[in-house]
XYZ file of C-alpha atoms in Angstrom:
772
model
C 38.837 8.902 -2.541
C 41.304 10.081 -5.169
C 44.449 11.624 -3.710
C 45.997 14.977 -4.552
C 48.699 13.120 -6.499
C 46.077 11.601 -8.791
C 44.608 15.030 -9.562
C 48.046 16.489 -10.244
C 49.036 13.572 -12.515
C 45.769 13.924 -14.423
C 46.418 17.628 -14.981
C 49.904 16.874 -16.307
C 48.659 14.139 -18.675
C 45.818 15.986 -20.420
C 47.557 18.732 -22.526
C 49.928 16.397 -24.460
C 46.930 14.365 -25.672
C 44.964 17.327 -27.045
C 44.818 18.283 -30.750
C 45.956 21.854 -30.040
C 48.217 23.573 -27.525
C 46.284 24.966 -24.561
C 47.017 28.538 -23.497
C 48.577 28.094 -20.054
C 47.083 31.365 -18.817
C 43.457 30.271 -18.668
C 43.983 27.377 -16.202
C 45.961 29.800 -14.023
C 43.124 32.352 -14.027
C 40.577 29.639 -13.293
C 42.781 28.426 -10.414
C 42.848 31.986 -8.996
C 39.061 32.173 -9.272
C 38.720 28.824 -7.540
C 40.927 30.106 -4.728
C 38.082 32.423 -3.765
C 36.002 29.325 -2.950
C 38.701 27.662 -0.843
C 36.230 26.577 1.830
C 34.608 24.079 -0.581
C 36.194 20.752 0.356
C 37.175 19.453 -3.142
C 38.573 22.865 -4.161
C 42.260 22.334 -3.167
C 42.504 19.261 -5.387
C 40.793 21.056 -8.265
C 43.219 23.984 -7.925
C 46.138 21.549 -7.942
C 44.772 19.929 -11.117
C 44.525 23.355 -12.784
C 48.067 24.326 -11.768
C 49.398 21.027 -13.128
C 47.391 21.636 -16.303
C 48.951 25.092 -16.691
C 52.485 23.725 -16.178
C 51.922 20.939 -18.714
C 50.340 23.339 -21.233
C 53.358 25.645 -20.990
C 55.674 22.659 -21.446
C 53.746 21.554 -24.567
C 53.857 25.098 -25.954
C 57.656 25.096 -25.578
C 57.917 21.725 -27.311
C 55.644 22.891 -30.133
C 57.769 26.030 -30.627
C 60.875 23.842 -30.960
C 59.457 21.976 -33.983
C 61.100 23.238 -37.185
C 58.744 24.464 -39.928
C 58.215 22.180 -42.910
C 59.975 24.570 -45.312
C 63.211 24.128 -43.330
C 63.564 20.581 -44.730
C 64.826 22.059 -48.005
C 66.913 24.946 -46.638
C 70.436 24.930 -45.164
C 70.648 26.389 -41.659
C 73.664 26.902 -39.389
C 73.600 26.233 -35.653
C 75.994 25.694 -32.759
C 75.364 22.232 -31.332
C 76.728 19.786 -28.767
C 77.214 16.303 -30.218
C 75.597 13.644 -28.034
C 76.451 9.964 -28.168
C 76.436 7.234 -29.054
C 77.435 7.461 -32.711
C 75.811 4.680 -34.714
C 77.576 3.501 -37.871
C 75.337 2.243 -40.681
C 76.323 0.640 -43.980
C 74.679 0.994 -47.381
C 75.532 0.069 -50.941
C 76.886 3.597 -51.411
C 79.066 3.470 -48.298
C 78.796 4.064 -44.577
C 77.011 6.866 -42.805
C 76.580 7.792 -39.141
C 73.658 8.637 -36.905
C 73.866 10.642 -33.699
C 72.007 13.244 -31.638
C 72.837 16.909 -31.204
C 71.560 19.509 -28.769
C 71.375 23.062 -30.084
C 72.676 25.977 -28.050
C 70.187 28.462 -26.613
C 69.071 31.665 -28.313
C 69.907 30.874 -31.940
C 67.981 31.752 -35.085
C 68.253 30.684 -38.707
C 65.784 31.090 -41.593
C 63.185 32.564 -39.209
C 63.453 29.491 -36.972
C 64.223 30.537 -33.398
C 63.606 27.539 -31.143
C 63.309 28.147 -27.401
C 65.424 26.214 -24.960
C 67.907 23.623 -26.223
C 66.111 21.354 -28.704
C 67.537 17.938 -29.547
C 67.661 16.501 -33.063
C 68.499 13.053 -34.451
C 70.829 13.491 -37.430
C 72.521 11.475 -40.165
C 76.057 12.295 -41.295
C 77.212 11.048 -44.704
C 80.828 12.207 -44.941
C 84.035 10.700 -43.568
C 84.514 10.020 -39.890
C 81.999 11.507 -37.438
C 83.039 14.414 -35.204
C 83.949 13.611 -31.573
C 81.231 13.119 -28.983
C 80.818 15.765 -26.300
C 82.241 18.624 -28.391
C 80.599 21.877 -29.482
C 80.488 22.299 -33.268
C 79.262 24.755 -35.843
C 77.076 22.715 -38.213
C 75.265 23.312 -41.475
C 72.054 21.298 -41.202
C 68.856 20.290 -42.925
C 66.154 19.895 -40.275
C 62.591 18.617 -40.442
C 59.835 18.056 -37.893
C 59.119 14.555 -36.523
C 57.908 12.318 -39.317
C 57.423 8.626 -40.002
C 55.099 5.997 -41.392
C 51.480 6.302 -40.294
C 49.785 2.937 -40.661
C 47.735 0.574 -38.513
C 49.960 -1.570 -36.334
C 53.209 0.012 -37.585
C 55.816 1.549 -35.337
C 55.077 5.278 -35.083
C 58.532 6.785 -35.481
C 57.285 10.379 -35.294
C 55.530 9.730 -31.992
C 58.630 7.938 -30.709
C 60.745 11.003 -31.542
C 58.364 13.352 -29.722
C 58.110 11.077 -26.688
C 61.905 10.790 -26.665
C 62.346 14.550 -26.374
C 63.403 15.204 -29.963
C 62.331 18.319 -31.858
C 62.868 16.543 -35.166
C 65.406 14.830 -37.375
C 67.562 15.664 -40.391
C 71.127 15.413 -41.572
C 74.436 17.256 -41.389
C 75.347 18.985 -44.612
C 78.753 20.088 -43.345
C 80.757 20.347 -40.135
C 81.884 23.968 -40.416
C 84.220 24.222 -37.423
C 84.810 23.014 -33.862
C 83.977 25.639 -31.252
C 86.236 26.695 -28.408
C 83.617 26.148 -25.711
C 83.734 24.199 -22.517
C 81.747 20.985 -22.939
C 80.109 21.480 -19.564
C 78.715 18.756 -17.348
C 76.580 17.229 -20.109
C 79.478 17.224 -22.573
C 81.867 15.603 -20.102
C 79.273 12.979 -19.241
C 78.826 12.234 -22.963
C 82.589 11.842 -23.369
C 82.770 9.489 -20.371
C 79.946 7.333 -21.646
C 81.361 7.286 -25.165
C 84.665 5.961 -23.805
C 82.679 3.307 -21.906
C 80.896 2.279 -25.115
C 84.194 2.092 -26.992
C 85.663 -0.114 -24.255
C 82.627 -2.424 -24.398
C 82.781 -2.644 -28.193
C 86.508 -3.426 -28.105
C 86.810 -5.786 -25.127
C 83.575 -7.712 -25.600
C 84.039 -8.293 -29.335
C 85.507 -11.785 -28.744
C 82.269 -13.183 -27.292
C 79.542 -14.620 -29.567
C 76.809 -12.806 -27.618
C 78.706 -9.521 -27.338
C 75.752 -7.574 -28.780
C 73.434 -8.773 -26.002
C 76.078 -8.210 -23.325
C 76.584 -4.603 -24.447
C 72.825 -4.058 -24.560
C 72.475 -5.268 -20.974
C 75.497 -3.439 -19.587
C 75.460 -0.053 -21.323
C 72.211 -0.014 -23.362
C 74.216 -0.235 -26.596
C 71.899 -2.143 -28.961
C 73.592 -1.028 -32.177
C 74.922 -4.497 -33.046
C 71.758 -6.460 -32.355
C 70.450 -8.084 -35.521
C 66.934 -7.999 -36.915
C 66.688 -11.754 -36.327
C 67.506 -11.299 -32.635
C 64.866 -8.571 -32.235
C 62.285 -10.777 -33.979
C 63.172 -13.657 -31.648
C 62.633 -11.520 -28.545
C 59.438 -10.054 -29.995
C 57.903 -13.447 -30.834
C 58.619 -14.738 -27.329
C 57.479 -11.623 -25.443
C 60.958 -10.970 -24.037
C 61.886 -7.713 -25.807
C 61.836 -5.963 -22.425
C 64.941 -7.921 -21.459
C 67.044 -5.975 -23.961
C 65.772 -2.485 -23.074
C 67.210 -1.332 -19.764
C 64.144 -0.332 -17.786
C 62.226 -1.214 -14.652
C 63.202 -4.861 -14.419
C 66.930 -4.163 -14.751
C 66.907 -1.294 -12.253
C 64.882 -3.470 -9.855
C 67.531 -6.186 -10.156
C 70.275 -3.688 -9.308
C 68.252 -2.344 -6.359
C 67.618 -5.872 -5.069
C 71.309 -6.755 -5.290
C 72.159 -3.505 -3.522
C 70.024 -4.575 -0.557
C 71.473 -8.110 -0.744
C 75.044 -6.796 -0.563
C 74.069 -4.559 2.370
C 72.617 -7.592 4.122
C 75.890 -9.483 3.657
C 77.844 -6.530 5.004
C 75.570 -6.426 8.030
C 76.040 -10.155 8.649
C 79.810 -10.024 8.455
C 80.135 -6.568 9.995
C 79.439 -5.318 13.485
C 76.089 -3.732 12.681
C 75.323 -0.479 14.374
C 72.543 2.033 14.307
C 73.381 3.120 10.761
C 73.414 -0.386 9.269
C 69.800 -0.077 8.109
C 70.769 2.874 5.921
C 73.415 0.977 3.959
C 70.838 -1.001 1.948
C 68.893 1.913 0.415
C 72.103 3.917 -0.088
C 73.800 1.067 -1.983
C 70.625 0.369 -3.954
C 70.184 4.026 -4.901
C 73.862 4.454 -5.814
C 73.780 1.298 -7.941
C 70.595 2.368 -9.724
C 72.064 5.825 -10.405
C 75.351 4.414 -11.739
C 73.565 1.863 -13.939
C 71.269 4.561 -15.323
C 74.309 6.695 -16.147
C 75.924 3.744 -17.933
C 72.699 3.288 -19.912
C 72.665 6.909 -21.025
C 69.719 7.986 -18.865
C 67.286 6.787 -21.515
C 63.611 7.553 -20.865
C 62.741 4.019 -19.644
C 65.785 4.184 -17.379
C 64.749 7.582 -16.027
C 61.261 6.271 -15.199
C 62.700 3.249 -13.434
C 65.238 5.395 -11.569
C 62.496 7.720 -10.326
C 60.453 4.766 -9.051
C 63.494 3.250 -7.340
C 64.431 6.612 -5.820
C 60.972 7.051 -4.283
C 61.294 3.617 -2.674
C 64.843 4.133 -1.363
C 64.368 7.721 -0.161
C 61.228 6.722 1.752
C 63.306 4.134 3.615
C 66.133 6.585 4.224
C 63.686 9.209 5.529
C 61.993 6.539 7.654
C 58.639 7.541 6.231
C 55.972 4.867 6.210
C 54.216 5.177 2.892
C 52.073 2.519 1.304
C 53.086 0.852 -1.937
C 50.216 2.606 -3.723
C 51.318 5.997 -2.435
C 54.804 5.299 -3.746
C 53.343 4.239 -7.111
C 51.302 7.445 -7.374
C 54.207 9.642 -6.332
C 56.507 8.017 -8.897
C 53.817 8.513 -11.561
C 53.547 12.182 -10.624
C 57.330 12.706 -10.742
C 57.652 11.008 -14.136
C 54.922 13.202 -15.634
C 56.342 16.324 -13.994
C 59.757 15.472 -15.454
C 58.234 15.108 -18.938
C 54.469 15.314 -19.609
C 55.102 13.949 -23.119
C 55.786 10.558 -21.510
C 52.096 9.810 -22.161
C 53.094 9.193 -25.804
C 55.439 6.345 -24.856
C 54.270 2.728 -24.776
C 56.908 2.002 -22.132
C 55.277 4.502 -19.777
C 51.989 2.574 -19.768
C 53.639 -0.841 -19.671
C 55.897 0.139 -16.752
C 53.207 1.552 -14.501
C 50.630 -1.061 -15.511
C 53.104 -3.844 -14.678
C 53.924 -2.372 -11.262
C 50.218 -1.810 -10.516
C 49.456 -5.403 -11.485
C 52.252 -6.714 -9.253
C 50.901 -4.661 -6.338
C 47.426 -6.103 -6.856
C 48.851 -9.612 -7.077
C 50.829 -9.022 -3.881
C 47.595 -8.105 -2.079
C 46.434 -11.719 -2.460
C 45.654 -13.044 0.996
C 46.244 -16.724 0.309
C 48.831 -17.241 -2.419
C 49.839 -20.812 -3.340
C 52.189 -22.394 -0.823
C 54.555 -23.912 -3.345
C 57.019 -21.193 -4.416
C 57.298 -22.463 -7.994
C 53.526 -22.399 -8.420
C 53.438 -18.906 -6.906
C 55.971 -17.693 -9.467
C 54.025 -19.317 -12.304
C 50.775 -17.722 -11.151
C 52.366 -14.290 -10.754
C 53.883 -14.397 -14.247
C 50.624 -15.585 -15.816
C 48.605 -12.868 -14.084
C 51.106 -10.216 -15.105
C 50.978 -11.240 -18.771
C 47.168 -11.233 -18.693
C 47.106 -7.836 -16.996
C 49.325 -6.354 -19.717
C 47.267 -7.747 -22.619
C 44.916 -4.712 -22.873
C 47.901 -2.322 -22.763
C 49.688 -4.291 -25.474
C 46.517 -4.386 -27.581
C 46.013 -0.636 -27.145
C 49.460 -0.020 -28.641
C 48.991 -2.583 -31.411
C 51.324 -5.234 -29.971
C 50.559 -8.936 -30.013
C 51.485 -11.667 -27.598
C 52.740 -15.158 -28.292
C 51.827 -18.290 -26.376
C 55.544 -18.597 -25.720
C 55.604 -15.474 -23.528
C 54.774 -17.334 -20.303
C 57.365 -20.158 -20.514
C 59.910 -17.752 -22.005
C 59.665 -15.218 -19.184
C 59.435 -17.900 -16.503
C 62.996 -18.906 -17.341
C 64.402 -15.677 -18.797
C 63.588 -13.325 -15.908
C 65.103 -15.489 -13.109
C 68.067 -16.276 -15.359
C 68.675 -12.577 -15.909
C 68.128 -11.593 -12.276
C 70.039 -14.385 -10.578
C 72.766 -15.260 -13.052
C 73.385 -13.123 -16.140
C 73.173 -9.626 -14.630
C 75.278 -10.464 -11.521
C 77.874 -12.129 -13.754
C 78.058 -9.129 -16.072
C 78.425 -6.619 -13.242
C 80.992 -8.784 -11.444
C 82.973 -9.128 -14.678
C 82.789 -5.368 -15.211
C 84.089 -4.798 -11.674
C 87.042 -7.141 -12.193
C 87.795 -5.683 -15.636
C 89.608 -2.932 -13.741
C 91.069 -4.981 -10.865
C 91.929 -8.332 -12.499
C 91.239 -8.630 -16.282
C 91.945 -12.425 -16.558
C 89.221 -13.197 -13.995
C 86.906 -10.739 -15.765
C 87.326 -12.654 -19.048
C 86.381 -15.935 -17.336
C 83.241 -14.422 -15.822
C 82.241 -12.814 -19.140
C 82.604 -16.267 -20.738
C 80.126 -17.734 -18.235
C 77.672 -14.897 -18.965
C 78.106 -15.444 -22.698
C 77.351 -19.161 -22.304
C 74.217 -18.400 -20.276
C 72.974 -15.968 -22.949
C 73.664 -18.490 -25.721
C 71.613 -21.094 -23.853
C 68.807 -18.591 -23.395
C 68.736 -17.824 -27.131
C 68.531 -21.529 -27.990
C 65.614 -21.909 -25.582
C 63.839 -18.878 -27.009
C 64.486 -20.164 -30.540
C 62.462 -23.273 -29.773
C 59.612 -21.258 -28.233
C 59.539 -18.796 -31.149
C 57.869 -21.486 -33.259
C 54.787 -21.374 -31.052
C 51.689 -19.488 -32.311
C 51.624 -15.695 -32.033
C 48.323 -13.940 -31.285
C 47.489 -10.455 -32.492
C 44.341 -9.166 -30.723
C 41.705 -7.871 -33.166
C 41.789 -4.089 -33.486
C 38.151 -3.656 -32.471
C 36.835 -1.703 -29.511
C 34.908 -4.733 -28.265
C 38.034 -6.926 -28.254
C 40.008 -4.338 -26.268
C 37.160 -3.810 -23.798
C 36.863 -7.593 -23.284
C 40.618 -7.839 -22.623
C 40.428 -4.976 -20.122
C 37.549 -6.625 -18.232
C 39.377 -9.964 -18.220
C 42.524 -8.355 -16.781
C 40.601 -6.499 -14.066
C 38.666 -9.612 -13.080
C 41.827 -11.740 -12.909
C 43.395 -9.213 -10.546
C 40.470 -9.198 -8.110
C 41.385 -10.561 -4.653
C 40.188 -14.042 -3.734
C 36.694 -14.163 -2.343
C 35.287 -11.427 -4.574
C 32.802 -12.984 -7.014
C 33.311 -12.641 -10.744
C 36.866 -13.882 -11.285
C 35.819 -16.937 -13.375
C 34.197 -14.532 -15.846
C 37.696 -13.426 -16.876
C 38.097 -16.613 -18.916
C 34.813 -15.861 -20.685
C 35.947 -12.361 -21.634
C 39.253 -13.732 -22.899
C 37.323 -16.080 -25.181
C 35.157 -13.164 -26.344
C 38.288 -11.154 -27.211
C 39.922 -14.097 -28.987
C 36.810 -14.856 -31.054
C 36.198 -11.270 -32.115
C 36.300 -11.345 -35.918
C 38.481 -8.868 -37.736
C 36.601 -6.323 -39.820
C 36.015 -7.377 -43.435
C 34.405 -5.780 -46.479
C 30.674 -6.221 -46.878
C 29.514 -8.657 -49.573
C 29.553 -7.038 -52.992
C 32.336 -4.595 -52.087
C 36.079 -4.491 -51.604
C 38.612 -2.452 -49.656
C 41.699 -0.893 -51.139
C 44.480 0.321 -48.840
C 47.419 2.360 -50.120
C 49.895 1.651 -47.339
C 52.305 4.311 -46.118
C 55.639 2.573 -46.767
C 57.613 5.789 -47.190
C 59.148 6.388 -50.615
C 57.789 3.209 -52.168
C 54.534 1.468 -52.966
C 52.321 -1.185 -51.410
C 48.581 -1.566 -52.054
C 46.327 -4.105 -50.352
C 43.038 -5.263 -51.900
C 40.560 -7.163 -49.707
C 37.434 -8.883 -50.974
C 35.534 -11.296 -48.701
C 38.213 -13.796 -47.577
C 40.612 -13.035 -50.425
C 43.544 -10.640 -50.525
C 45.830 -9.257 -53.223
C 48.980 -7.299 -52.456
C 50.376 -5.032 -55.172
C 54.042 -4.376 -54.264
C 55.625 -4.604 -50.823
C 57.703 -1.459 -50.406
C 61.469 -1.119 -49.891
C 64.129 -2.760 -47.787
C 67.391 -1.204 -46.610
C 70.962 -2.328 -46.025
C 70.506 -1.801 -42.291
C 68.082 -4.763 -42.243
C 64.953 -2.631 -41.931
C 62.214 -3.554 -44.397
C 58.643 -2.383 -44.807
C 57.209 -5.909 -44.927
C 58.161 -6.661 -41.321
C 57.701 -3.108 -40.052
C 54.530 -1.925 -41.814
C 52.808 -4.358 -44.179
C 52.629 -7.480 -41.997
C 51.448 -5.585 -38.883
C 48.555 -4.277 -41.002
C 47.825 -7.801 -42.264
C 47.746 -9.095 -38.685
C 45.404 -6.278 -37.636
C 43.093 -7.241 -40.512
C 43.257 -10.944 -39.654
C 44.884 -11.802 -43.009
C 47.070 -14.906 -42.826
C 47.188 -15.722 -46.553
C 47.820 -13.560 -49.635
C 46.117 -15.089 -52.664
C 48.013 -13.023 -55.234
C 51.234 -11.088 -54.748
C 51.994 -8.684 -57.600
C 55.516 -7.249 -57.827
C 54.998 -4.503 -60.408
C 58.699 -4.470 -61.341
C 62.083 -5.168 -59.810
C 63.017 -1.810 -58.314
C 63.865 -1.867 -54.643
C 61.244 0.669 -53.555
C 58.502 -1.650 -54.860
C 59.826 -5.196 -54.416
C 62.718 -4.818 -51.968
C 60.776 -6.223 -49.001
C 59.294 -9.157 -50.971
C 61.654 -11.747 -49.471
C 60.679 -10.751 -45.920
C 56.978 -10.888 -46.785
C 57.208 -14.326 -48.411
C 59.072 -15.562 -45.354
C 56.397 -14.318 -42.959
C 53.096 -14.826 -44.808
C 51.603 -17.620 -46.882
C 51.313 -16.549 -50.554
C 49.421 -18.291 -53.357
C 50.606 -16.991 -56.740
C 53.308 -14.423 -57.499
C 53.130 -12.165 -60.565
C 55.849 -9.790 -61.728
C 56.540 -7.290 -64.473
C 60.197 -8.374 -64.162
C 59.795 -12.172 -63.809
C 63.474 -12.785 -64.579
C 64.413 -10.854 -61.420
C 61.958 -12.850 -59.300
C 62.634 -16.382 -60.509
C 63.331 -17.613 -56.985
C 59.609 -17.239 -56.243
C 58.460 -18.717 -59.582
C 56.886 -15.424 -60.544
C 54.537 -15.437 -63.523
C 54.695 -12.723 -66.171
C 51.848 -10.307 -65.515
C 51.982 -8.876 -69.052
C 50.515 -12.004 -70.650
C 48.213 -13.028 -67.798
C 44.496 -13.545 -68.515
C 41.829 -11.509 -66.686
C 40.058 -13.136 -63.741
C 37.148 -12.525 -61.387
C 36.621 -12.624 -57.650
C 32.867 -12.646 -57.251
C 31.541 -9.297 -58.495
C 35.067 -7.908 -58.977
C 36.915 -8.159 -62.272
C 40.690 -7.808 -62.338
C 42.941 -7.544 -65.374
C 46.546 -6.732 -66.178
C 46.631 -4.329 -69.126
C 49.398 -5.171 -71.600
C 51.281 -2.041 -72.617
C 54.292 -3.762 -74.117
C 56.058 -3.937 -70.782
C 57.785 -7.242 -71.531
C 59.978 -5.585 -74.175
C 60.489 -2.256 -72.374
C 64.087 -1.154 -71.895
C 63.648 0.533 -68.500
C 62.579 -1.236 -65.355
C 59.912 1.399 -64.646
C 58.197 0.758 -67.986
C 58.104 -2.972 -67.305
C 55.667 -2.312 -64.464
C 52.469 -4.331 -64.240
C 49.334 -2.207 -64.719
C 46.334 -3.583 -62.854
C 42.750 -2.507 -63.540
C 40.107 -3.404 -60.947
C 36.385 -3.006 -61.670
C 33.256 -3.336 -59.607
C 30.207 -2.535 -61.697
C 30.812 0.848 -63.302
C 33.505 1.860 -60.811
C 37.204 1.333 -61.489
C 40.609 1.497 -59.767
C 43.886 1.702 -61.696
C 47.332 0.728 -60.349
C 49.976 1.683 -62.963
C 53.137 0.983 -60.964
C 56.040 3.165 -62.103
C 55.266 3.512 -65.831
C 56.502 6.703 -67.445
C 55.073 8.929 -70.171
C 56.000 6.617 -73.092
C 54.386 3.602 -71.465
C 51.324 5.708 -70.599
C 50.840 6.485 -74.303
C 51.104 2.802 -75.212
C 48.686 1.996 -72.423
C 46.095 4.375 -73.856
C 46.238 2.534 -77.201
C 45.248 -0.704 -75.442
C 42.821 0.749 -72.944
C 40.711 3.848 -73.357
C 38.530 4.497 -70.306
C 34.840 4.815 -71.137
C 34.306 6.913 -68.030
C 36.658 8.616 -65.559
C 38.714 6.383 -63.280
C 37.346 6.592 -59.755
C 40.614 5.895 -57.928
C 44.115 6.144 -59.384
C 47.397 5.456 -57.602
C 49.599 7.930 -59.468
C 52.393 6.403 -61.520
C 55.969 6.705 -60.245
C 54.937 8.449 -56.990
C 53.842 11.600 -58.828
C 57.086 12.170 -60.735
C 56.953 14.606 -63.655
C 58.302 11.800 -65.873
C 54.863 10.195 -65.516
C 51.276 11.519 -65.297
C 51.575 13.050 -68.756
C 48.837 15.563 -69.694
C 47.267 13.129 -72.188
C 47.123 10.301 -69.655
C 45.794 12.508 -66.853
C 43.073 13.886 -69.144
C 42.064 10.405 -70.308
C 41.947 8.932 -66.796
C 40.384 12.023 -65.157
C 40.383 10.358 -61.726
C 38.027 11.409 -58.958
C 40.637 10.462 -56.337
C 44.375 10.189 -56.918
C 46.883 8.877 -54.369
C 50.600 9.662 -54.431
C 52.579 6.986 -52.625
C 55.495 9.145 -51.533
C 57.121 10.090 -48.248
C 56.578 13.572 -46.896
C 60.155 14.839 -47.174
C 61.454 12.738 -50.064
C 64.499 14.095 -51.862
C 62.793 13.862 -55.269
C 60.065 16.352 -54.212
C 57.361 13.891 -55.281
C 54.659 14.660 -56.228
C 55.888 17.422 -58.512
C 54.068 20.745 -58.628
C 53.322 20.305 -62.371
C 51.640 16.955 -61.771
C 49.560 18.356 -58.918
C 48.350 21.174 -61.153
C 47.315 18.715 -63.891
C 45.083 16.840 -61.485
C 43.890 20.071 -59.874
C 42.604 21.311 -63.233
C 40.363 18.209 -63.362
C 39.108 18.857 -59.801
C 40.596 15.562 -58.627
C 40.867 14.972 -54.895
C 44.540 14.323 -54.073
C 46.143 12.332 -51.264
C 49.737 11.591 -50.306
C 50.657 8.721 -47.997
C 53.535 10.649 -46.439
C 51.132 13.420 -45.398
C 47.860 11.595 -44.808
C 49.177 8.208 -43.653
C 47.914 4.905 -45.044
C 44.756 5.553 -47.038
C 41.831 3.150 -46.961
C 38.965 3.205 -49.471
C 35.776 1.180 -49.745
C 34.454 0.465 -53.241
C 30.850 -0.733 -53.512
C 27.657 -0.045 -55.462
C 27.701 3.559 -54.221
C 31.175 4.327 -55.566
C 34.595 4.946 -54.012
C 34.703 6.424 -50.528
C 37.610 6.993 -48.145
C 37.263 4.981 -44.932
C 39.888 6.620 -42.754
C 43.528 7.650 -42.607
C 45.756 5.193 -40.844
C 47.503 6.353 -37.706
C 46.453 10.034 -37.664
C 45.118 10.929 -34.228
C 45.468 14.689 -34.394
C 47.872 15.534 -31.573
C 49.104 19.110 -31.338
C 52.541 18.301 -32.757
C 51.268 16.417 -35.799
C 51.112 17.754 -39.341
C 47.654 18.870 -40.492
C 47.486 17.953 -44.194
C 45.507 20.160 -46.564
C 43.759 19.170 -49.779
C 46.799 19.054 -52.039
C 45.252 19.583 -55.459
C 42.972 22.366 -54.261
C 46.070 24.139 -52.899
C 47.921 23.556 -56.173
C 44.971 24.887 -58.157
C 44.809 28.059 -56.065
C 48.538 28.629 -56.527
C 48.214 28.164 -60.282
C 45.473 30.772 -60.431
């Protein structure tokens, strides 16, 4: 029978997953009504569920009220705020800027925005040196609600912000003045941790693996490179670099080990049994403080605290009761934890380990027992990873078999011992840090070899996920229960599930949400064409690795037949190098072939038309080869299927549009148009818009871009033609099917309709109503 903790946890988890905020009063009234039927046996648990539901609904309402309105993104507001660390320095071609968090003071209002509580924002600062951590400041800000790319398989930054407790992001326009206010406990803690981070950055800088050492000691991952993150991702060891359950468990285990040594060499006594949980709890608390009390650390600390306090209180609770109680405390602390992948992975991993531990007859050989446990754990986590769009490499098992014991038994003890002696005897500390650095270097070489092994991305179909879930459950059944061999069958079913593909005689066109840039994927049968790749950034982030290739893996695409780089601008072709490194590509075409010589790009402006089955594709020559501006050198691709057409004009501007119309005059309206230059007023001239008269038009532009794309004038031009308008930054990646029945939208990538998400309206209809 389900316990009261299960009912309470369920009540806490439901409101954050709903599309609208629930009024907390109605569950309370229903709970009062149910109290009149107290004699009914299930009623107490139902009342508890309703009370938890009311608490969670009120919490969600507070979080929703903290979200800044969209109009605030373009208005300066002034707030008193406490600067939280760490401060992250980032470099660009135009100079350095800084990123940090701030927590607003209570009871402030600006521009009709009066957030309750003390909302936290993630901000960029573009001027001079950043202000000191842990100080109260008067700031002039630009704030916006949580926002990020919405595409299949891509990292959902907006959801990450909400799950992390942020009310939004933005940037500091000006630091107006420091405030004469006591920093308080939180401010002093931030100052202490900032000094710890500065010490780690200074004293560990001499070691080759200083970035990994700082990540493991103080959760400072600012210096980790993209290549290192890719290495850990491909080998299934990313969890090693995010201080969470495994790291806290290591500290707890060493706390009990040290207590055991003290008991052996001491005189014992009736209080000796309390030393272990006290040391373990103190160590876990100190390590969490060093790590900044991040959300994964908080979850792990709560789980460790339940375990240690139960021992201290001499209460005999089962492992499953402890698991449920920790789950309840985590959700009570923050119901929005249900939007964090780490929440599911943490509790699923612990549940799997508990089920594995229930095995009555484990293998006698300890090495085989460890191998079996690791294999079962990886299998058990496969459905959770697939649910969140993560893949798993074949290297995960051998990688974790060495990496986890190496971390638990060697690297982490060495790092903590070196940290201890950094105060007492610095020369000995340096020697110990050197040993830890050598161990980490050896681990990276080992992982580098395994990273070449195949990487499997589960198909994004419901059947594949259901087969993985059944396989995991069957593998975790105790010995003697029939059905376990069927797990292998369900794994095969999941692995052989084909990725969805267009029907014969049709093709799919996806305008991918790559922020302020462009990337369009065309799929026909087993062929694929990619028109532009989106931008890259000086920080190392690029949309090929982060957005485009995850979508390709979800679609089962391992080869791009044609890659078209419309022109050389960074927002269109910046991520091309990363894509060509990660995916097999047949031919490369470019409107700026001189800028893409390293990939032997062919000039699209003098390329002959071609056909893929029923589809005809042609680059329309508009004199781009001799154009002075990069935008007007863009390739213009026309795709036809029967009488239906799709036009991709890149970034051409009004002059090039006029030349285009002399070479190509549409006989009938274009069915789908990706608006030129993201909807800028320098493009989409009235003559071109009238000639194209598209049924659907897509603006590939981020939601809060500084150029205000698409412009209001351009929206009104399309609105007057009754075009249906979409914007990737508002609607997410947009997927269309083109067949004998015309052009139809399939779905919007990534939009699940949670209460905190933006609800986009029909843009051109709104523009038309404003014009009238």
